[in-house]
PDB file of C-alpha atoms in Angstrom:
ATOM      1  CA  UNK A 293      -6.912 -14.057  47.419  1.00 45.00           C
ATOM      2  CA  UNK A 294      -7.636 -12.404  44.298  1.00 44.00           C
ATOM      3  CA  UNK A 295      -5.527 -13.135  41.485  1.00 43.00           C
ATOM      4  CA  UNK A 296      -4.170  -9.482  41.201  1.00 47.00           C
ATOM      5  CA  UNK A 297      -2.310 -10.239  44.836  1.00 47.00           C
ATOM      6  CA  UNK A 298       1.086 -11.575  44.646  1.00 46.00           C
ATOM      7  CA  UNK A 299       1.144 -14.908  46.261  1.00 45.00           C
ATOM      8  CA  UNK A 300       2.682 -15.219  50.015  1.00 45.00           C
ATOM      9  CA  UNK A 301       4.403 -18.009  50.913  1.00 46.00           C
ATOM     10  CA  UNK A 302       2.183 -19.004  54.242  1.00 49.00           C
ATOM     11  CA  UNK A 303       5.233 -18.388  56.520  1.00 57.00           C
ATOM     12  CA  UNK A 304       5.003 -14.549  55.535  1.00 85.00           C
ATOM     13  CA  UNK A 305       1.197 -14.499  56.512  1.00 92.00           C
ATOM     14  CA  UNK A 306      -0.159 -16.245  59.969  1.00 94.00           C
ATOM     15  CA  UNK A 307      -3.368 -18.459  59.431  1.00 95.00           C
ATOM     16  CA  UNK A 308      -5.516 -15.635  61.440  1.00 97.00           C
ATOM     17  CA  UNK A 309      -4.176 -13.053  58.995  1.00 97.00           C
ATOM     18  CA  UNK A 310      -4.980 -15.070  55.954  1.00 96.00           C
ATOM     19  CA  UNK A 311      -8.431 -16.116  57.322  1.00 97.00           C
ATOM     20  CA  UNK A 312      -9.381 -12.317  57.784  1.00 98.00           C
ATOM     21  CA  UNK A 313      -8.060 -11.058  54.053  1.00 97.00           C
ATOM     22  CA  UNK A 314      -9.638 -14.323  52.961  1.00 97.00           C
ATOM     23  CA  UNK A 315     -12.970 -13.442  54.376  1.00 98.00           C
ATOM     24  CA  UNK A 316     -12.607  -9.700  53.027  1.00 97.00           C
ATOM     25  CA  UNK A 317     -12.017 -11.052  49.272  1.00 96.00           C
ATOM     26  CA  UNK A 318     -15.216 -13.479  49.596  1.00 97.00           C
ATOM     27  CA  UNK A 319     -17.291 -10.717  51.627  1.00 97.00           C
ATOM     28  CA  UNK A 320     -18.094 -13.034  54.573  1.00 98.00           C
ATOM     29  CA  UNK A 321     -18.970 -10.728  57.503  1.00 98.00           C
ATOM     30  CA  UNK A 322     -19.088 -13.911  59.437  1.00 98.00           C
ATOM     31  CA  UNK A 323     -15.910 -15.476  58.466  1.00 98.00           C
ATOM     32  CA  UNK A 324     -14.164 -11.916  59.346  1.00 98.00           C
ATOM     33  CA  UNK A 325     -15.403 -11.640  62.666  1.00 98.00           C
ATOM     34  CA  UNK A 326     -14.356 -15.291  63.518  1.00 98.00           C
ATOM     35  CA  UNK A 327     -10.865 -14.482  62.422  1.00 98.00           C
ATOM     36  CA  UNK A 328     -10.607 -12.123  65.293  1.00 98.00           C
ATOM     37  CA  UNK A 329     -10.370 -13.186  69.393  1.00 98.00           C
ATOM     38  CA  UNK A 330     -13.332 -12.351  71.218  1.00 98.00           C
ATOM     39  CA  UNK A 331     -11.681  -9.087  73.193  1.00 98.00           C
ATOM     40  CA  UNK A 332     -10.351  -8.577  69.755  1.00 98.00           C
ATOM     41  CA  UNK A 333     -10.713  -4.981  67.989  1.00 98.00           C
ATOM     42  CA  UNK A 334     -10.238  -3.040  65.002  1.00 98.00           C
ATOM     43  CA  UNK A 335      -8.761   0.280  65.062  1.00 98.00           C
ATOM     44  CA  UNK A 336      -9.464   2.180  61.595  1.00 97.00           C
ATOM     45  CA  UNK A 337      -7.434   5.588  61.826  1.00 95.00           C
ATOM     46  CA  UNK A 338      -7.386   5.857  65.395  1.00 96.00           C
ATOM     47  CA  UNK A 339     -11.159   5.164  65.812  1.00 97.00           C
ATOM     48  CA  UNK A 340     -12.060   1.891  68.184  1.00 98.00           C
ATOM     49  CA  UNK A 341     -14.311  -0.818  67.764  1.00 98.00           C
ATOM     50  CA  UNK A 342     -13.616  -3.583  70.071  1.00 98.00           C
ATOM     51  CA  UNK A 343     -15.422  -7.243  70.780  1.00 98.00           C
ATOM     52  CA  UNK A 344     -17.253  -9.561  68.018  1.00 98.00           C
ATOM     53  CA  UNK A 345     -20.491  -7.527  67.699  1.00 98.00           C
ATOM     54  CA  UNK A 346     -18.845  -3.817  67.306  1.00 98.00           C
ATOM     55  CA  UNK A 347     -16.385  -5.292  64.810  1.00 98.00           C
ATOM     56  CA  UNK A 348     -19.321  -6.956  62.968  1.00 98.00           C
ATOM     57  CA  UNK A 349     -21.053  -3.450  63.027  1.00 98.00           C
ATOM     58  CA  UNK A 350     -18.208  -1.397  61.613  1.00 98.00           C
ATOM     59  CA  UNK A 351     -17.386  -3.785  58.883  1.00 98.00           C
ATOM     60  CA  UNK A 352     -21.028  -3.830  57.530  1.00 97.00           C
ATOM     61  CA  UNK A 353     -20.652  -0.052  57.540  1.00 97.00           C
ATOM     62  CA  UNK A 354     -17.118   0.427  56.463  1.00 97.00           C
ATOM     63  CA  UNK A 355     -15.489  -2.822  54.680  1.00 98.00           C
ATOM     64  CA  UNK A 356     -17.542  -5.813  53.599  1.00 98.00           C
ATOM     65  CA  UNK A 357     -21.020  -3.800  53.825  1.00 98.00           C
ATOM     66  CA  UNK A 358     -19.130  -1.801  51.501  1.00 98.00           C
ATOM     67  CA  UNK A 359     -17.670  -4.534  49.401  1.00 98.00           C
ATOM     68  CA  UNK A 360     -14.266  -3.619  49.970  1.00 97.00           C
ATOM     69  CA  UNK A 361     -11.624  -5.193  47.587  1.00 97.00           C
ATOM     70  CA  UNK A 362      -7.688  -5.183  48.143  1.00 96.00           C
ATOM     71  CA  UNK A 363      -5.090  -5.279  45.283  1.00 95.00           C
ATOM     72  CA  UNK A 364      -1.719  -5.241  45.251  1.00 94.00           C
ATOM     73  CA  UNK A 365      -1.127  -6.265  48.847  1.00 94.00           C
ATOM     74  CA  UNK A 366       1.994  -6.644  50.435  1.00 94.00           C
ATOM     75  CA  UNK A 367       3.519  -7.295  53.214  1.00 95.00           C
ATOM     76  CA  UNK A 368       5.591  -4.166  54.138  1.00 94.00           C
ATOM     77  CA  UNK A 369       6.797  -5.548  57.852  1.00 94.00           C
ATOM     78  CA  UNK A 370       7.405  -9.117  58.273  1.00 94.00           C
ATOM     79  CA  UNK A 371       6.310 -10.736  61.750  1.00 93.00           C
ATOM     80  CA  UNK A 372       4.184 -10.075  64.664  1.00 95.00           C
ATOM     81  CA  UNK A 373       2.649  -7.714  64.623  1.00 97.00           C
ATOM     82  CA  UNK A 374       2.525  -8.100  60.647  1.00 97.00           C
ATOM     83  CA  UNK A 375       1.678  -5.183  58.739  1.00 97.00           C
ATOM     84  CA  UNK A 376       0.365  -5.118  54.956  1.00 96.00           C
ATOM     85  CA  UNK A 377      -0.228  -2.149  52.350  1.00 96.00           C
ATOM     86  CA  UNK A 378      -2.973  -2.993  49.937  1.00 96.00           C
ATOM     87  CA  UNK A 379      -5.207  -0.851  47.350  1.00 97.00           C
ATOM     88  CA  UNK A 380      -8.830  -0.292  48.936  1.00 97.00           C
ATOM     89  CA  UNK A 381     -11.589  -0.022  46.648  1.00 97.00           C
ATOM     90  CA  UNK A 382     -15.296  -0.602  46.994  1.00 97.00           C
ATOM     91  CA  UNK A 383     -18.115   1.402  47.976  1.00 97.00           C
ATOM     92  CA  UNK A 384     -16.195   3.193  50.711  1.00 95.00           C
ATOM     93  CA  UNK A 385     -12.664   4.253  51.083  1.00 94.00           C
ATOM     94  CA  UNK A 386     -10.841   3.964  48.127  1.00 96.00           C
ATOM     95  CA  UNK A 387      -7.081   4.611  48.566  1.00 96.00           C
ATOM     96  CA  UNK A 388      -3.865   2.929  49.963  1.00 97.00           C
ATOM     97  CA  UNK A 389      -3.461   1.992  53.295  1.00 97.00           C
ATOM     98  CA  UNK A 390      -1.671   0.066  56.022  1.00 97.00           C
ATOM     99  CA  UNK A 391      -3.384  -2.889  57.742  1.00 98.00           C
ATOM    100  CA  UNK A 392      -1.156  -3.757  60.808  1.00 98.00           C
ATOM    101  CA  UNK A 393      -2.901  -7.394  62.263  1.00 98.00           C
ATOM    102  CA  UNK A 394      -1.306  -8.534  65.953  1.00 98.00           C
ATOM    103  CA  UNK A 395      -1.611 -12.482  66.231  1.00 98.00           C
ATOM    104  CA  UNK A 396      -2.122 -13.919  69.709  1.00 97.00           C
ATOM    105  CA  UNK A 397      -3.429 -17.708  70.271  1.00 96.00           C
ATOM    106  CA  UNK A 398      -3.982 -18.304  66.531  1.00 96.00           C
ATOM    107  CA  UNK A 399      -6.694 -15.135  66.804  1.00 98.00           C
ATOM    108  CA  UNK A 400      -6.479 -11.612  65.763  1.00 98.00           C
ATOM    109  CA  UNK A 401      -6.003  -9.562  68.941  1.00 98.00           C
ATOM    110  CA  UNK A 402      -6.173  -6.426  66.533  1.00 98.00           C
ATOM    111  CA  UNK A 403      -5.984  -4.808  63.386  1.00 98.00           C
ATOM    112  CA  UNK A 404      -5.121  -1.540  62.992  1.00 98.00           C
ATOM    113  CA  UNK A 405      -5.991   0.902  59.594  1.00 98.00           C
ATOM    114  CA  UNK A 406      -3.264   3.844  58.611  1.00 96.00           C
ATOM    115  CA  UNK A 407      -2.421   5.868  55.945  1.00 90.00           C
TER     116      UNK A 407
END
């Protein structure tokens, strides 16, 4: 994680959550879409993108395609699901939100974008 990002104590955040803000930070498309199961989905403001190759899709258009950075992230509710507000900038959005990740089998089942 960047430097700017208060550091977790790995109990706070599951592996599949830290592989996916991991990936994010580095930009690796790949590494993102591995961190999820393969029914997976992501559901940014109430829109639905669900299996490997529509998540891979929507992030080149709407988080690592647009080099999407998070600062200042912190975990609001403990747990699972597990639900962080970070400081989105890039090419995109640019703004505060809440990323709320559900963990199931060491996978992300989902992750879910609000305000």
């Amino acid at each position: 994680m960047s430097p700017d990002k208060p550091a977790e104590t790995p109990a706070e955040i599951p592996a599949a959550v830290r592989r996916a803000l991991d990936a994010i930070d580095a930009l690796d498309n790949d590494a993102f879409v591995a961190a999820f199961a393969e029914d997976g989905y992501v559901d940014d403001w109430g829109r639905e993108f669900r299996g490997h190759e529509r998540i891979r899709s929507w992030s080149d258009n709407e988080l690592i395609g647009k080099r999407a950075t998070f600062t200042d992230t912190q975990v609001t509710t403990p747990g699972n699901p597990l639900t962080v507000l970070t400081q989105v900038g890039g090419d995109g959005f640019n703004g505060p939100s809440h990323f709320t990740f559900d963990v199931q089998n060491d996978e992300l089942a989902s992750m879910t974008i609000t305000a």
